[in-house]
PDB file of C-alpha atoms in Angstrom:
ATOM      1  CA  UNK A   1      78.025 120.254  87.132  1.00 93.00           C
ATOM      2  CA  UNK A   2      81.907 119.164  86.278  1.00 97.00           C
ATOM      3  CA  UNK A   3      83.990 117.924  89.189  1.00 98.00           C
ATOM      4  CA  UNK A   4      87.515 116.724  89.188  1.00 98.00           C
ATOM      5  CA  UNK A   5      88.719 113.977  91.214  1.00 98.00           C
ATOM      6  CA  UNK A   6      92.395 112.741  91.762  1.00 98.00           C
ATOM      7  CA  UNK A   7      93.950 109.688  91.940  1.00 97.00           C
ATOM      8  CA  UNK A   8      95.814 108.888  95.565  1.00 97.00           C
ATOM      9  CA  UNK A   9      98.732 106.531  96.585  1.00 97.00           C
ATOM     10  CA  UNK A  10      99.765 105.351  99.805  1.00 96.00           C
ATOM     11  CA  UNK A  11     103.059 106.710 100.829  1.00 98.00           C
ATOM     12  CA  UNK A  12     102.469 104.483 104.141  1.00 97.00           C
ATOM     13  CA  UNK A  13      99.752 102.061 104.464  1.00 96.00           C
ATOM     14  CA  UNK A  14     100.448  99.883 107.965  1.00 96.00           C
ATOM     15  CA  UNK A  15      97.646  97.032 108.767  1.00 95.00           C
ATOM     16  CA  UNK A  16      96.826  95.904 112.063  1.00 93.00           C
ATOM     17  CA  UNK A  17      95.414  92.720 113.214  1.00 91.00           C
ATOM     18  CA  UNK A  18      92.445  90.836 111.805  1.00 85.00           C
ATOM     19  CA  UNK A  19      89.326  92.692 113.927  1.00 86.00           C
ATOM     20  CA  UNK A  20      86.244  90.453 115.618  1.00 84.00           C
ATOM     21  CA  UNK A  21      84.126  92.695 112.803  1.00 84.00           C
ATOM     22  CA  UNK A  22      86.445  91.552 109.537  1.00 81.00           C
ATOM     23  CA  UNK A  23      87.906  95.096 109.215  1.00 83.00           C
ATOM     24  CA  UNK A  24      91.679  96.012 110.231  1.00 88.00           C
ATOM     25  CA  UNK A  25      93.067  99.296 112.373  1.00 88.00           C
ATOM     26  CA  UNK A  26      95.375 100.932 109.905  1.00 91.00           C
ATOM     27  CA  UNK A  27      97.761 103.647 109.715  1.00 94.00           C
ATOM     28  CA  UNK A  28      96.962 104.931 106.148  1.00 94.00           C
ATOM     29  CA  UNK A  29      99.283 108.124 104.850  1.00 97.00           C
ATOM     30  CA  UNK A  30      97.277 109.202 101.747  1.00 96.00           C
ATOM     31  CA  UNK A  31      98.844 111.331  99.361  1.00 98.00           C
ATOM     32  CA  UNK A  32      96.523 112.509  96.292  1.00 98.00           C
ATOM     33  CA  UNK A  33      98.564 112.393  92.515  1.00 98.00           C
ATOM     34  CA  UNK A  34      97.967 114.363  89.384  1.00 98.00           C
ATOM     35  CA  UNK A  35      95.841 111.444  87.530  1.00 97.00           C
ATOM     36  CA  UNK A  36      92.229 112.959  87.120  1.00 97.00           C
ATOM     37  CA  UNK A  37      88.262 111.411  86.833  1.00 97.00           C
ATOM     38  CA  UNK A  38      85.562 113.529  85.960  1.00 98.00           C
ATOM     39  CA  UNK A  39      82.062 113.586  86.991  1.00 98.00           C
ATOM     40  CA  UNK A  40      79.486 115.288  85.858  1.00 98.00           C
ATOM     41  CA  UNK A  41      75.648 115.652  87.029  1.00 97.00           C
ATOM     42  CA  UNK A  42      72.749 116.791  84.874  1.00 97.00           C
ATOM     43  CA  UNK A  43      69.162 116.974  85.517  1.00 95.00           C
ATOM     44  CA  UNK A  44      67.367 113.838  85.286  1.00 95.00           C
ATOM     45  CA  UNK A  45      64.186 112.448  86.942  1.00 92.00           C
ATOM     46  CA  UNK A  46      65.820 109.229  88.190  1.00 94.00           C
ATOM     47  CA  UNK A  47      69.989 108.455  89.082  1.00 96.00           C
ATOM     48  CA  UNK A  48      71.762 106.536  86.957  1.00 96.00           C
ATOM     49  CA  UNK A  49      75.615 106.646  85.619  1.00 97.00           C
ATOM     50  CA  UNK A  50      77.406 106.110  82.106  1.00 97.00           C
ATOM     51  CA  UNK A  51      81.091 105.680  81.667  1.00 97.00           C
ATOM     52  CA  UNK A  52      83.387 106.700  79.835  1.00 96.00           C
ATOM     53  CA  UNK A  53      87.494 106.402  79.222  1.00 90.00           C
ATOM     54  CA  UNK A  54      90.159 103.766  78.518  1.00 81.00           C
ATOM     55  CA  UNK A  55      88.697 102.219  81.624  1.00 79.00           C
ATOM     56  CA  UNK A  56      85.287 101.964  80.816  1.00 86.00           C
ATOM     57  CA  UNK A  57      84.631  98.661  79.992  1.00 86.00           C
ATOM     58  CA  UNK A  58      85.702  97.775  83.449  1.00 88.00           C
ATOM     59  CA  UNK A  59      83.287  99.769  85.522  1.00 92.00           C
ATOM     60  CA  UNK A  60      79.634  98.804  86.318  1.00 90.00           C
ATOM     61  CA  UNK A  61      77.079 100.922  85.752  1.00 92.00           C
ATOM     62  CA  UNK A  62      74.205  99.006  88.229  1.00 91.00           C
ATOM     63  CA  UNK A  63      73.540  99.290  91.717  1.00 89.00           C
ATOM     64  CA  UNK A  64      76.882  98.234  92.831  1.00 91.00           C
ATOM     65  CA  UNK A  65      78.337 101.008  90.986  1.00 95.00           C
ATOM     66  CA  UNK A  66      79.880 103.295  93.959  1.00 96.00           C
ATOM     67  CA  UNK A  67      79.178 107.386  92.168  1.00 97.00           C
ATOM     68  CA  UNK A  68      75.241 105.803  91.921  1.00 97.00           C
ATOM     69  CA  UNK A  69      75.609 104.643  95.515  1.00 97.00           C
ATOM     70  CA  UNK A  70      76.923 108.434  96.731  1.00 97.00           C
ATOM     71  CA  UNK A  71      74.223 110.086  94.744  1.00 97.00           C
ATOM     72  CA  UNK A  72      71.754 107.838  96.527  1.00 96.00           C
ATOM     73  CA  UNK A  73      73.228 108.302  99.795  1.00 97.00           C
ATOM     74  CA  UNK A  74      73.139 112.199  99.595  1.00 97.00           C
ATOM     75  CA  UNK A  75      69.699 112.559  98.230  1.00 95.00           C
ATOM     76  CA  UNK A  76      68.044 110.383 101.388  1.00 94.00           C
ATOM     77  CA  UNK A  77      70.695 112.596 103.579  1.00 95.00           C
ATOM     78  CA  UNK A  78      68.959 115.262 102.162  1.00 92.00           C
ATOM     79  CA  UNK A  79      65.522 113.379 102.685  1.00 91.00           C
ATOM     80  CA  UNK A  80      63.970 114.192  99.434  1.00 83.00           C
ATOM     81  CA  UNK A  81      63.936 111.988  96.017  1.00 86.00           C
ATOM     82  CA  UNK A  82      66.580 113.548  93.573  1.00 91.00           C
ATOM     83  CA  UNK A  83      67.762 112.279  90.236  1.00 94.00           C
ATOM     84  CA  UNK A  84      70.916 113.186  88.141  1.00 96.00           C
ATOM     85  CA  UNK A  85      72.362 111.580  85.378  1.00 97.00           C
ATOM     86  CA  UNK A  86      76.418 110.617  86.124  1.00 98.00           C
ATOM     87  CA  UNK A  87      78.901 110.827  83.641  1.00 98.00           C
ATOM     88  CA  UNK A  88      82.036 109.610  84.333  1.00 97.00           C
ATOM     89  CA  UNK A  89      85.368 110.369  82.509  1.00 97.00           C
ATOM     90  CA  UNK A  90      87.538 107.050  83.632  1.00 95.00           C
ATOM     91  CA  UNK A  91      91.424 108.017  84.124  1.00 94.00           C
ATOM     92  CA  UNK A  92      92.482 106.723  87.339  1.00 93.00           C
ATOM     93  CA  UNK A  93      93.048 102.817  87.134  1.00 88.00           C
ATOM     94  CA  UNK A  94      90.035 100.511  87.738  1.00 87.00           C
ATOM     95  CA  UNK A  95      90.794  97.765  90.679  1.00 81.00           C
ATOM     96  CA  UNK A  96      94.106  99.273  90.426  1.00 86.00           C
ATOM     97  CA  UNK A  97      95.132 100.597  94.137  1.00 88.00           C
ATOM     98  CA  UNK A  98      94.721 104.057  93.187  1.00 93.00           C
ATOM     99  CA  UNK A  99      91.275 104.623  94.574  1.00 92.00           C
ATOM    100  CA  UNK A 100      89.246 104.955  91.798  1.00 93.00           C
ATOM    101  CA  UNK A 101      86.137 103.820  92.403  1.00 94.00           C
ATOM    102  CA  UNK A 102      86.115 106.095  95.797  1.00 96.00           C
ATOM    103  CA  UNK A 103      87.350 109.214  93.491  1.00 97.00           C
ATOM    104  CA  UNK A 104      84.050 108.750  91.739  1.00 97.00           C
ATOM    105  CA  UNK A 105      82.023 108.430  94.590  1.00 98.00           C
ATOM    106  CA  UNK A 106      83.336 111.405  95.924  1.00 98.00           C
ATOM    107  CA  UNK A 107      83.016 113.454  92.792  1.00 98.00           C
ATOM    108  CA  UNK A 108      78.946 112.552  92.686  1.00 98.00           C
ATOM    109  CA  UNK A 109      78.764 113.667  96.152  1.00 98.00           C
ATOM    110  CA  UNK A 110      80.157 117.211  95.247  1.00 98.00           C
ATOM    111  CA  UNK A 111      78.265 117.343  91.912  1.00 98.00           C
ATOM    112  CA  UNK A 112      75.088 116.926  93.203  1.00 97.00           C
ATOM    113  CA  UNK A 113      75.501 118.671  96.274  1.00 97.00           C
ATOM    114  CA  UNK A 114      76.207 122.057  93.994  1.00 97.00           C
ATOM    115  CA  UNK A 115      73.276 120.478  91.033  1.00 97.00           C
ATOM    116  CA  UNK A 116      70.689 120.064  93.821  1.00 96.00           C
ATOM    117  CA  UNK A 117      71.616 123.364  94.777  1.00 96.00           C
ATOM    118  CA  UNK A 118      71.154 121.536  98.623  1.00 96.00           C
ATOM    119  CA  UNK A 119      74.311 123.247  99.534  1.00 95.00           C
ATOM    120  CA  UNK A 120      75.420 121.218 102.553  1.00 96.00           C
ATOM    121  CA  UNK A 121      78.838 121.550 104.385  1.00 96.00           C
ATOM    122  CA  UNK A 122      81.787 119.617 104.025  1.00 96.00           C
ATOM    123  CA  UNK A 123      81.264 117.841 107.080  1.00 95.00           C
ATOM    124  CA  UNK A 124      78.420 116.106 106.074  1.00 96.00           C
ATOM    125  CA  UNK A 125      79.584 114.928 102.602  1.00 97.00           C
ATOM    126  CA  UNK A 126      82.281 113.830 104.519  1.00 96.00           C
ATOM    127  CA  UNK A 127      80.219 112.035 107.364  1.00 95.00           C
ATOM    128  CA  UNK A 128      78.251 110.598 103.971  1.00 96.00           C
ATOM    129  CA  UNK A 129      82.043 109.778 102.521  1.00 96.00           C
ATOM    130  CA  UNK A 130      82.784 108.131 105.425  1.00 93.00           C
ATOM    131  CA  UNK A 131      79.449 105.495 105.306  1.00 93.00           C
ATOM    132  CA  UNK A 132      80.638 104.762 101.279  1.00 94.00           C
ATOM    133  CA  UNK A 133      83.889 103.668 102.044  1.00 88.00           C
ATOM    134  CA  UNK A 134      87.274 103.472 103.714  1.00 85.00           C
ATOM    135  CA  UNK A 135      88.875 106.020 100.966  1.00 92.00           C
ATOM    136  CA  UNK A 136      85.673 108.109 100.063  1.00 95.00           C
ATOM    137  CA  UNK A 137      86.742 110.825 102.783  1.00 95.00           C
ATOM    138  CA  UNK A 138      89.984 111.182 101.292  1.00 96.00           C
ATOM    139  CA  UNK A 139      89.244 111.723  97.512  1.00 97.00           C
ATOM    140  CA  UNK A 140      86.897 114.301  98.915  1.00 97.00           C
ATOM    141  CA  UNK A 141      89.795 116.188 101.065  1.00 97.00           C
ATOM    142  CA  UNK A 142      92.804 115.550  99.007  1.00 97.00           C
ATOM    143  CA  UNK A 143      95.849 116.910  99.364  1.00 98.00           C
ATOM    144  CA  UNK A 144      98.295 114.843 102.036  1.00 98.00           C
ATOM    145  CA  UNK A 145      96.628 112.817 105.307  1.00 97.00           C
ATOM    146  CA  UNK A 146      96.855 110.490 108.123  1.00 97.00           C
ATOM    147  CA  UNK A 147      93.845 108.076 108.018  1.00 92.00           C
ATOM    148  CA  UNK A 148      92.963 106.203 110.872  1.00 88.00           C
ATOM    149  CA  UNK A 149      90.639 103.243 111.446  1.00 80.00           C
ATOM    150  CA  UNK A 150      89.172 101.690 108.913  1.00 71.00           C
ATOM    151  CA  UNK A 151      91.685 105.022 107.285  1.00 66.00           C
ATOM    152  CA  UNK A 152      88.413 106.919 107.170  1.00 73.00           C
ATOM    153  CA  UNK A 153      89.182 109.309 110.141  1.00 84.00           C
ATOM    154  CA  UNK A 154      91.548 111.831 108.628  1.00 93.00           C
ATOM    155  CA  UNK A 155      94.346 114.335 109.870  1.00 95.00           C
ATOM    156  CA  UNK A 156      95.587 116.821 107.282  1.00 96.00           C
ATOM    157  CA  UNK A 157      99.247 116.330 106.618  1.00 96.00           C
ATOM    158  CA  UNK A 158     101.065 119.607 105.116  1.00 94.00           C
ATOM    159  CA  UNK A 159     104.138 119.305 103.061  1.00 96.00           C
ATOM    160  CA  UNK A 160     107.296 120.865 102.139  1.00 95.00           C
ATOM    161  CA  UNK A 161     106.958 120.823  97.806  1.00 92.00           C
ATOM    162  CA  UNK A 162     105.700 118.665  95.254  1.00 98.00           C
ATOM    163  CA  UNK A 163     106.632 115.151  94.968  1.00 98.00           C
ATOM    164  CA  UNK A 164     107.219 113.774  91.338  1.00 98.00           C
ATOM    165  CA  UNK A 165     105.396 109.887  90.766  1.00 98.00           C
ATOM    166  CA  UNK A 166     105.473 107.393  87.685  1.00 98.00           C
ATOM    167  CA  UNK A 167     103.098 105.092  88.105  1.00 97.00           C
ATOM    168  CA  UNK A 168     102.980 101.411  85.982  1.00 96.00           C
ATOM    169  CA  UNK A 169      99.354 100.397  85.328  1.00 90.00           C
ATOM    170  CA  UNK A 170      98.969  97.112  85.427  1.00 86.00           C
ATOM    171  CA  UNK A 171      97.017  95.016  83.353  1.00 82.00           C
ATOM    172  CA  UNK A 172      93.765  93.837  84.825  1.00 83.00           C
ATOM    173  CA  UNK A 173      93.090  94.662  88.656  1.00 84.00           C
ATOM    174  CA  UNK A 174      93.102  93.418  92.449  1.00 89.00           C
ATOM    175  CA  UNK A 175      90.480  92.795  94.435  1.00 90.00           C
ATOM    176  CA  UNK A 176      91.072  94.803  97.392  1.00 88.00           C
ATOM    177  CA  UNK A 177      89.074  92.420  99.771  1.00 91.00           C
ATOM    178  CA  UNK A 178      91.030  89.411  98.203  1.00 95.00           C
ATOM    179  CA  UNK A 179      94.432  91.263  98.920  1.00 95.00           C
ATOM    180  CA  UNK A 180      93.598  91.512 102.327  1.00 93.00           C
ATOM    181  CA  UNK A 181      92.658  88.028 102.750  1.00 94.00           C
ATOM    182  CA  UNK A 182      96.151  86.897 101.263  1.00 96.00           C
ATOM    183  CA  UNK A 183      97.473  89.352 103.652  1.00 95.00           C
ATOM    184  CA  UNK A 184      96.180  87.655 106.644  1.00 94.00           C
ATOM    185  CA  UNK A 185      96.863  84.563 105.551  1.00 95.00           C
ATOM    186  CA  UNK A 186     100.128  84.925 104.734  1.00 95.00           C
ATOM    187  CA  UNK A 187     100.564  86.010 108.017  1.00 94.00           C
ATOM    188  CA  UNK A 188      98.651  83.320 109.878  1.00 93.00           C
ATOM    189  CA  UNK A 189     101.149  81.248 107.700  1.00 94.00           C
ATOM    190  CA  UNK A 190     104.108  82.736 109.351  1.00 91.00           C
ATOM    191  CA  UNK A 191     102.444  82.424 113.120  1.00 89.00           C
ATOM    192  CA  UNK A 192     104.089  85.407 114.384  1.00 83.00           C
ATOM    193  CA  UNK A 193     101.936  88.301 116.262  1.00 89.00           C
ATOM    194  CA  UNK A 194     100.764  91.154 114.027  1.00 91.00           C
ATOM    195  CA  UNK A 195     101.767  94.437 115.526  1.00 90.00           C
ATOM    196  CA  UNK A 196      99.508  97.270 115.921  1.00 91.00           C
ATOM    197  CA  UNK A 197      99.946  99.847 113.525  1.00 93.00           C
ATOM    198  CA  UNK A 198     102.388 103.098 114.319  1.00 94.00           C
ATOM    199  CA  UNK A 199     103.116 106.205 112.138  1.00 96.00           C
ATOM    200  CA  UNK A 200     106.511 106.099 110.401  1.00 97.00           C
ATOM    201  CA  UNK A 201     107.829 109.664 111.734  1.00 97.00           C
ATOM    202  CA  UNK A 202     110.255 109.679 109.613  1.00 98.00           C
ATOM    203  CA  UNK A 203     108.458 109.904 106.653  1.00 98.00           C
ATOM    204  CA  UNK A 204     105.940 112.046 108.419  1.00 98.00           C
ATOM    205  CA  UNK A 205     109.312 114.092 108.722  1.00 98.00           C
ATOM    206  CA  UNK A 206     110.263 113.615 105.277  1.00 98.00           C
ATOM    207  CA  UNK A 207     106.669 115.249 103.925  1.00 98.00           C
ATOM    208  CA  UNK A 208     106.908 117.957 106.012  1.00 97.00           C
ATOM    209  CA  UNK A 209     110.641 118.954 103.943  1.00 97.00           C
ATOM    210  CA  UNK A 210     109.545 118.149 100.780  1.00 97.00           C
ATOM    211  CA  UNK A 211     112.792 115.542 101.264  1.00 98.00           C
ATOM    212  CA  UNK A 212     111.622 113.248  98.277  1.00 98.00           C
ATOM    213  CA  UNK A 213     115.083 111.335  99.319  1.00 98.00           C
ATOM    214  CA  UNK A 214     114.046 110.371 102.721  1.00 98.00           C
ATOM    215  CA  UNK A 215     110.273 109.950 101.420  1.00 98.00           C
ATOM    216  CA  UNK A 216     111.796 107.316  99.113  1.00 98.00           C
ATOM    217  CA  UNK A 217     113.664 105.345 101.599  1.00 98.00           C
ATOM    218  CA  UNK A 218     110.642 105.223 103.825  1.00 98.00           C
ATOM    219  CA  UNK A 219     107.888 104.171 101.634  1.00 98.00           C
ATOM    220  CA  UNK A 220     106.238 101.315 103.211  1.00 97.00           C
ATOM    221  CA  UNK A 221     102.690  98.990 102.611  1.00 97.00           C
ATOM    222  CA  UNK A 222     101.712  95.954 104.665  1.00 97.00           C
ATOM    223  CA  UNK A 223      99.810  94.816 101.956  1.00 96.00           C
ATOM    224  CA  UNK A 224     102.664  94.519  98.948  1.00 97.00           C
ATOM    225  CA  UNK A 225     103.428  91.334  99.816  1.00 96.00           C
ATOM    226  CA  UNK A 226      99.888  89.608  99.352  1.00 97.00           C
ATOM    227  CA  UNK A 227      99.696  91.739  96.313  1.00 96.00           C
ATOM    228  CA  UNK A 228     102.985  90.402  94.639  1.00 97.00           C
ATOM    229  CA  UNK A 229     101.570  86.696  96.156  1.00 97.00           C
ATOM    230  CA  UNK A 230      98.903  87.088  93.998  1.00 96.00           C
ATOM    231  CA  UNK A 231     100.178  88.971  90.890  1.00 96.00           C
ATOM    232  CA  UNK A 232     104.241  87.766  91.330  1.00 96.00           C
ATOM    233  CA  UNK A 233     105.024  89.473  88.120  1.00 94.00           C
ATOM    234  CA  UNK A 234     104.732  92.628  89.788  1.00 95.00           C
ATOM    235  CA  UNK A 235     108.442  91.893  91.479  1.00 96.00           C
ATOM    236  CA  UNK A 236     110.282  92.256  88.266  1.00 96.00           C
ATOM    237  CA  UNK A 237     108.290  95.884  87.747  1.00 96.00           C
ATOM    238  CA  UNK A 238     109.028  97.310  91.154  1.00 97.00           C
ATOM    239  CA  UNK A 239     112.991  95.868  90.198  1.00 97.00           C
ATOM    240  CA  UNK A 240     113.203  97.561  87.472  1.00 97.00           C
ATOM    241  CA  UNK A 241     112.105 101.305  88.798  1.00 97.00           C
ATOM    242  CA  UNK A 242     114.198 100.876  91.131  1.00 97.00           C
ATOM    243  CA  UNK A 243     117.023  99.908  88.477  1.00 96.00           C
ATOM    244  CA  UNK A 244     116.259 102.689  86.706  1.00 95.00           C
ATOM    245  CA  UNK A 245     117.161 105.069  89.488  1.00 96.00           C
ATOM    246  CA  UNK A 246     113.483 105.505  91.391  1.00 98.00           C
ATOM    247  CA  UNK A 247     113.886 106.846  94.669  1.00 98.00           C
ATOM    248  CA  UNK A 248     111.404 104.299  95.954  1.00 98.00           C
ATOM    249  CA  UNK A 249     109.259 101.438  94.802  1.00 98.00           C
ATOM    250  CA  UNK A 250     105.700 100.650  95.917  1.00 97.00           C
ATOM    251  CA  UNK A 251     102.292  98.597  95.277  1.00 96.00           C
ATOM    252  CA  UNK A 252     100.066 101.395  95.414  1.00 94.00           C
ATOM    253  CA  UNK A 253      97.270 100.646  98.248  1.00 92.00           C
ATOM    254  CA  UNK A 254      96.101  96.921  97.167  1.00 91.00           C
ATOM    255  CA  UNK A 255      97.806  96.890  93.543  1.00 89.00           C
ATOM    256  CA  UNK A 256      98.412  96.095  91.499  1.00 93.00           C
ATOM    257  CA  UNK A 257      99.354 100.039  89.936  1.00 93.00           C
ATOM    258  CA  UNK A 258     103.178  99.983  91.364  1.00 96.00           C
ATOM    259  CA  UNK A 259     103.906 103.529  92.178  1.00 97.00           C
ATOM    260  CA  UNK A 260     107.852 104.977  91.903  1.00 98.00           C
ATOM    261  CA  UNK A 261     108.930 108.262  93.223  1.00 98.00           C
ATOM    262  CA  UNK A 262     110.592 110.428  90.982  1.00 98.00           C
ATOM    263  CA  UNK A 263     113.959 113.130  91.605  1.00 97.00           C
ATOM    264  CA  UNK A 264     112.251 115.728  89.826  1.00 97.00           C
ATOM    265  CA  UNK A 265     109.568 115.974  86.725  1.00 98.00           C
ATOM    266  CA  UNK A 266     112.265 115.501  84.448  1.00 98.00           C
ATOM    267  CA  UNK A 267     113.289 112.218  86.019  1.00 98.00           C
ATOM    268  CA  UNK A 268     109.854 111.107  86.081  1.00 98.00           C
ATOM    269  CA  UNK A 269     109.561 111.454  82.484  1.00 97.00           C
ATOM    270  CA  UNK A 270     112.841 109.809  81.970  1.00 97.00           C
ATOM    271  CA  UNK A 271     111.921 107.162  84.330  1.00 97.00           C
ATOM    272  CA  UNK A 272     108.272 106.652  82.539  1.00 97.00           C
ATOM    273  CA  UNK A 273     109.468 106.006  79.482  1.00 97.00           C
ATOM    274  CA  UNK A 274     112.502 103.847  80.451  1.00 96.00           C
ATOM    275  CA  UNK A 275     109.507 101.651  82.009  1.00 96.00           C
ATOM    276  CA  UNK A 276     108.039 101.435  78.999  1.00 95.00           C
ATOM    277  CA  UNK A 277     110.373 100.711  76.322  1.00 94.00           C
ATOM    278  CA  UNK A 278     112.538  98.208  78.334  1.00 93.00           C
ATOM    279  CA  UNK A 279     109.052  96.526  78.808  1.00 91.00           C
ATOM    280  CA  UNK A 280     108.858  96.227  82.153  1.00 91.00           C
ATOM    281  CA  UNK A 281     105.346  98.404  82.391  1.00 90.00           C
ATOM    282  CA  UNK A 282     102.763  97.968  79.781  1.00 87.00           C
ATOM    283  CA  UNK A 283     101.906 101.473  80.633  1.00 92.00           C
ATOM    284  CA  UNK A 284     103.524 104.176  82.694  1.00 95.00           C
ATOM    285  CA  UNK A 285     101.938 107.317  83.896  1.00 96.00           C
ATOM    286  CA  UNK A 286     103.928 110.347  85.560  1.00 97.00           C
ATOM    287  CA  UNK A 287     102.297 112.132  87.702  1.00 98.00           C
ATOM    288  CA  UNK A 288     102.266 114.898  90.760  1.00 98.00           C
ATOM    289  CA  UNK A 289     101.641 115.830  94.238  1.00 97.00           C
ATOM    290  CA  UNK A 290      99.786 116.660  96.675  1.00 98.00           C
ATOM    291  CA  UNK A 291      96.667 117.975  95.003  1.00 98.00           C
ATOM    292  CA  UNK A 292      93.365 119.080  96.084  1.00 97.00           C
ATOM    293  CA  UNK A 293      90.442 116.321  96.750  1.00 98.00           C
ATOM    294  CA  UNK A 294      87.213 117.024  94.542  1.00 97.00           C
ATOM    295  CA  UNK A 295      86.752 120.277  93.161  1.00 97.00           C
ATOM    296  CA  UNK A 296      83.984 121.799  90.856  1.00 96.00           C
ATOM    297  CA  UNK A 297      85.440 122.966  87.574  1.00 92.00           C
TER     298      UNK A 297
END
């Protein structure tokens, strides 16, 4: 069993305070791109995973890896022992804001849902999605939502047309828990109260146009500012897309992948490569959305 997984980038990502239990309330827009992992299940007596892909090196393959952890999760969901061999084809970033390690996750869950022929609804890989991970539940829906939270409770989001990405890939990743940290220290630096997090209706507006314009202008994460603390030479990146005529610049999620949104697909191309050869991105992707969340193929 083959299923694809997209990448996703926050077109909103507001963080509340600092919670008694170490997580924050957040206003999470997800938005799911055009930058693809597979994963693929075959019968095996025990689970285990292999990777593959320019990111491959990066990815563990133990018991911390997060596809092993789904496949685990399902099979004592489904109260029976179960094993699969996972293959995963690495294209979305690792540690890279993008959501990668949840796409996978969310791809086993799918694959061996349909290999263990246990054929359970949505709703519970979803309610299994949501024990995984903050971002599981999204790479499983896909498409455009409003996640709530810990960004795990979802609201579909439609939208007016496809919006056209480039996204710079960073070398070497963020910690996600480590971004937050910064995050709230940066603002227990500044002593001044955190609000709690609201929904930016006008770019909820904006996606429901397909006005990549006003999406531009409103692009917004509480957490690009502990990302460029830590990784500073991610200023000069998000400069130059912007330079080079992006309608908005981003840290995608936790970085450090800066996202830039794009006039068209021509533009996008244009803009990709201007990243590239003026050196400001090692690597630059272009990409598409909304797309759908995992799907057999």
């Amino acid at each position: 069993m083959t299923v694809r997984v997209p990448a996703k980038v926050n077109v909103q990502l507001s963080v509340g305070p600092l919670r008694e239990d170490g997580y924050h309330d957040l206003v999470n827009v997800f938005h799911a791109v055009s930058i693809f992992d597979e994963v693929v299940a075959k019968e095996s007596e025990s689970i285990t995973v292999a990777v593959n892909g320019k990111w491959s090196d990066q990815v563990p393959t133990d018991e911390s890896n997060l596809a092993m952890r789904a496949a685990r999760a399902l099979a004592k969901h489904a109260g029976r022992t179960y094993g699969a061999d996972l293959i995963i084809q690495k294209d979305i970033p690792v540690a890279g804001g993008m959501a990668g390690g949840s796409a996978d996750a969310a791809g086993a869950l799918v694959a061996c849902n349909e290999l263990w022929g246990l054929g359970l609804p949505f709703e519970d890989l979803m309610e299994i999605a949501g024990d995984l991970g903050s971002d599981v539940p999204f790479s499983l829906l896909g498409g455009t939502a409003v996640g709530t939270g810990r960004g795990e409770q979802l609201s579909e989001v439609p939208t007016g047309g496809t919006f056209h990405w480039v996204f710079a890939l960073a070398e070497g990743g963020l910690s996600t828990p480590s971004v937050y940290a910064e995050c709230d220290r940066l603002r227990a630096a500044e002593g001044a109260e955190v609000p709690w997090p609201q929904l930016n209706d006008s770019l909820m507006e904006a996606l429901g146009t397909g006005d990549a314009y006003s999406l531009g202008a409103h692009l917004s994460n509480d957490l690009q500012s502990a990302a460029l603390s830590l990784r500073p030479e991610l200023a000069p990146t998000l400069d130059a897309g912007r330079q080079h005529g992006a309608l908005g610049a981003i840290v995608s999620g936790s970085g450090p992948t800066c996202a830039f949104l794009a006039i068209d697909a021509l533009h996008a191309r244009d803009l990709a490569l201007s990243l590239t050869t003026t050196g400001a991105a090692h690597t630059a992707v272009a990409a598409h959305g909304p797309v759908q969340g995992a799907t057999l193929v």
